[in-house]
């Protein structure tokens, strides 16, 4: 299946990799189908791309790359979502990243309070809002001491 994207133009995707978001993506109602686009040229960043809207794509990345102790209580999330018969390694977590500025003035922040949790077994995804946490919604990846 081919889809249009703002970043990569038209791309071929494997339909079995389409992720459904039954509750939608907060702030973007009506869009419930996404795919995770990975490109070695942009690693470790990936794109959480809408299937239905080429201009709707979020830059995401694995938070453990820059914050190895990141913990969102995945076991509780799995239980709350009713994802039964699933192994922990079938769930992956990404955080939305904002890249601001250019070159030496570049700032990259991650929203640690609203991770995307993906069930790779049933291809469902949900953006979870974490409350009562000391995490930041603008965690400075390049200068983490500025976020603590």
mmCIF file of C-alpha atoms in Angstrom, residues 52-137:
data_model
loop_
_atom_site.group_PDB
_atom_site.id
_atom_site.type_symbol
_atom_site.label_atom_id
_atom_site.label_comp_id
_atom_site.label_asym_id
_atom_site.label_seq_id
_atom_site.Cartn_x
_atom_site.Cartn_y
_atom_site.Cartn_z
ATOM 1 C CA UNK A 52 -4.977 9.196 6.140
ATOM 2 C CA UNK A 53 -3.325 12.634 6.405
ATOM 3 C CA UNK A 54 0.134 13.175 4.883
ATOM 4 C CA UNK A 55 0.722 16.304 6.970
ATOM 5 C CA UNK A 56 0.048 14.549 10.284
ATOM 6 C CA UNK A 57 3.300 13.015 11.481
ATOM 7 C CA UNK A 58 5.030 13.159 14.841
ATOM 8 C CA UNK A 59 8.749 12.729 15.364
ATOM 9 C CA UNK A 60 9.214 10.011 17.982
ATOM 10 C CA UNK A 61 12.036 8.050 19.523
ATOM 11 C CA UNK A 62 12.768 5.381 22.093
ATOM 12 C CA UNK A 63 13.157 7.302 25.373
ATOM 13 C CA UNK A 64 15.590 4.802 26.846
ATOM 14 C CA UNK A 65 18.214 6.024 24.373
ATOM 15 C CA UNK A 66 18.579 9.297 26.268
ATOM 16 C CA UNK A 67 16.970 8.356 29.599
ATOM 17 C CA UNK A 68 17.741 4.701 30.370
ATOM 18 C CA UNK A 69 15.767 4.784 33.632
ATOM 19 C CA UNK A 70 12.547 6.018 31.978
ATOM 20 C CA UNK A 71 9.671 4.059 33.478
ATOM 21 C CA UNK A 72 5.999 4.668 32.775
ATOM 22 C CA UNK A 73 4.614 1.713 34.710
ATOM 23 C CA UNK A 74 4.047 -0.368 31.613
ATOM 24 C CA UNK A 75 2.540 -3.311 33.511
ATOM 25 C CA UNK A 76 -0.278 -1.107 34.822
ATOM 26 C CA UNK A 77 -0.841 0.383 31.371
ATOM 27 C CA UNK A 78 -1.093 -3.105 29.859
ATOM 28 C CA UNK A 79 -3.612 -4.090 32.542
ATOM 29 C CA UNK A 80 -5.649 -0.861 32.199
ATOM 30 C CA UNK A 81 -5.866 -1.311 28.419
ATOM 31 C CA UNK A 82 -6.974 -4.910 28.781
ATOM 32 C CA UNK A 83 -4.100 -6.204 26.694
ATOM 33 C CA UNK A 84 -4.134 -9.794 27.834
ATOM 34 C CA UNK A 85 -1.924 -12.642 26.691
ATOM 35 C CA UNK A 86 0.879 -10.288 25.815
ATOM 36 C CA UNK A 87 4.546 -10.445 26.654
ATOM 37 C CA UNK A 88 6.260 -7.331 27.937
ATOM 38 C CA UNK A 89 8.627 -7.403 24.965
ATOM 39 C CA UNK A 90 5.643 -7.055 22.611
ATOM 40 C CA UNK A 91 5.008 -3.560 23.959
ATOM 41 C CA UNK A 92 7.170 -0.673 22.838
ATOM 42 C CA UNK A 93 7.216 2.873 24.101
ATOM 43 C CA UNK A 94 8.065 6.002 22.140
ATOM 44 C CA UNK A 95 7.978 9.634 23.137
ATOM 45 C CA UNK A 96 7.120 12.594 20.958
ATOM 46 C CA UNK A 97 10.116 14.774 20.185
ATOM 47 C CA UNK A 98 10.276 18.444 19.241
ATOM 48 C CA UNK A 99 13.313 19.711 17.366
ATOM 49 C CA UNK A 100 13.669 23.471 17.566
ATOM 50 C CA UNK A 101 16.255 25.785 16.061
ATOM 51 C CA UNK A 102 19.244 24.933 13.912
ATOM 52 C CA UNK A 103 22.849 23.871 14.366
ATOM 53 C CA UNK A 104 24.445 25.160 17.581
ATOM 54 C CA UNK A 105 21.203 26.734 18.783
ATOM 55 C CA UNK A 106 19.261 23.526 18.300
ATOM 56 C CA UNK A 107 17.116 22.307 21.151
ATOM 57 C CA UNK A 108 15.534 18.868 21.211
ATOM 58 C CA UNK A 109 12.885 18.124 23.795
ATOM 59 C CA UNK A 110 10.801 15.051 24.505
ATOM 60 C CA UNK A 111 7.370 14.765 26.064
ATOM 61 C CA UNK A 112 7.937 12.208 28.804
ATOM 62 C CA UNK A 113 4.406 12.715 30.161
ATOM 63 C CA UNK A 114 2.590 11.539 27.037
ATOM 64 C CA UNK A 115 4.314 8.451 25.671
ATOM 65 C CA UNK A 116 2.991 6.432 22.770
ATOM 66 C CA UNK A 117 2.548 2.840 23.851
ATOM 67 C CA UNK A 118 2.389 0.323 21.020
ATOM 68 C CA UNK A 119 1.147 -3.238 21.281
ATOM 69 C CA UNK A 120 3.025 -4.977 18.486
ATOM 70 C CA UNK A 121 0.967 -8.135 18.938
ATOM 71 C CA UNK A 122 -2.389 -6.599 17.971
ATOM 72 C CA UNK A 123 -1.062 -3.403 16.308
ATOM 73 C CA UNK A 124 -2.869 -1.067 18.671
ATOM 74 C CA UNK A 125 -1.369 2.159 19.922
ATOM 75 C CA UNK A 126 -2.392 4.642 22.560
ATOM 76 C CA UNK A 127 -0.978 7.910 23.801
ATOM 77 C CA UNK A 128 -0.988 7.686 27.567
ATOM 78 C CA UNK A 129 -1.092 10.740 29.804
ATOM 79 C CA UNK A 130 0.974 10.212 32.910
ATOM 80 C CA UNK A 131 -0.099 12.137 35.971
ATOM 81 C CA UNK A 132 1.583 12.487 39.352
ATOM 82 C CA UNK A 133 5.066 12.189 37.866
ATOM 83 C CA UNK A 134 8.191 14.287 38.067
ATOM 84 C CA UNK A 135 8.818 13.799 34.349
ATOM 85 C CA UNK A 136 8.713 16.824 32.077
ATOM 86 C CA UNK A 137 6.699 17.385 28.926
#
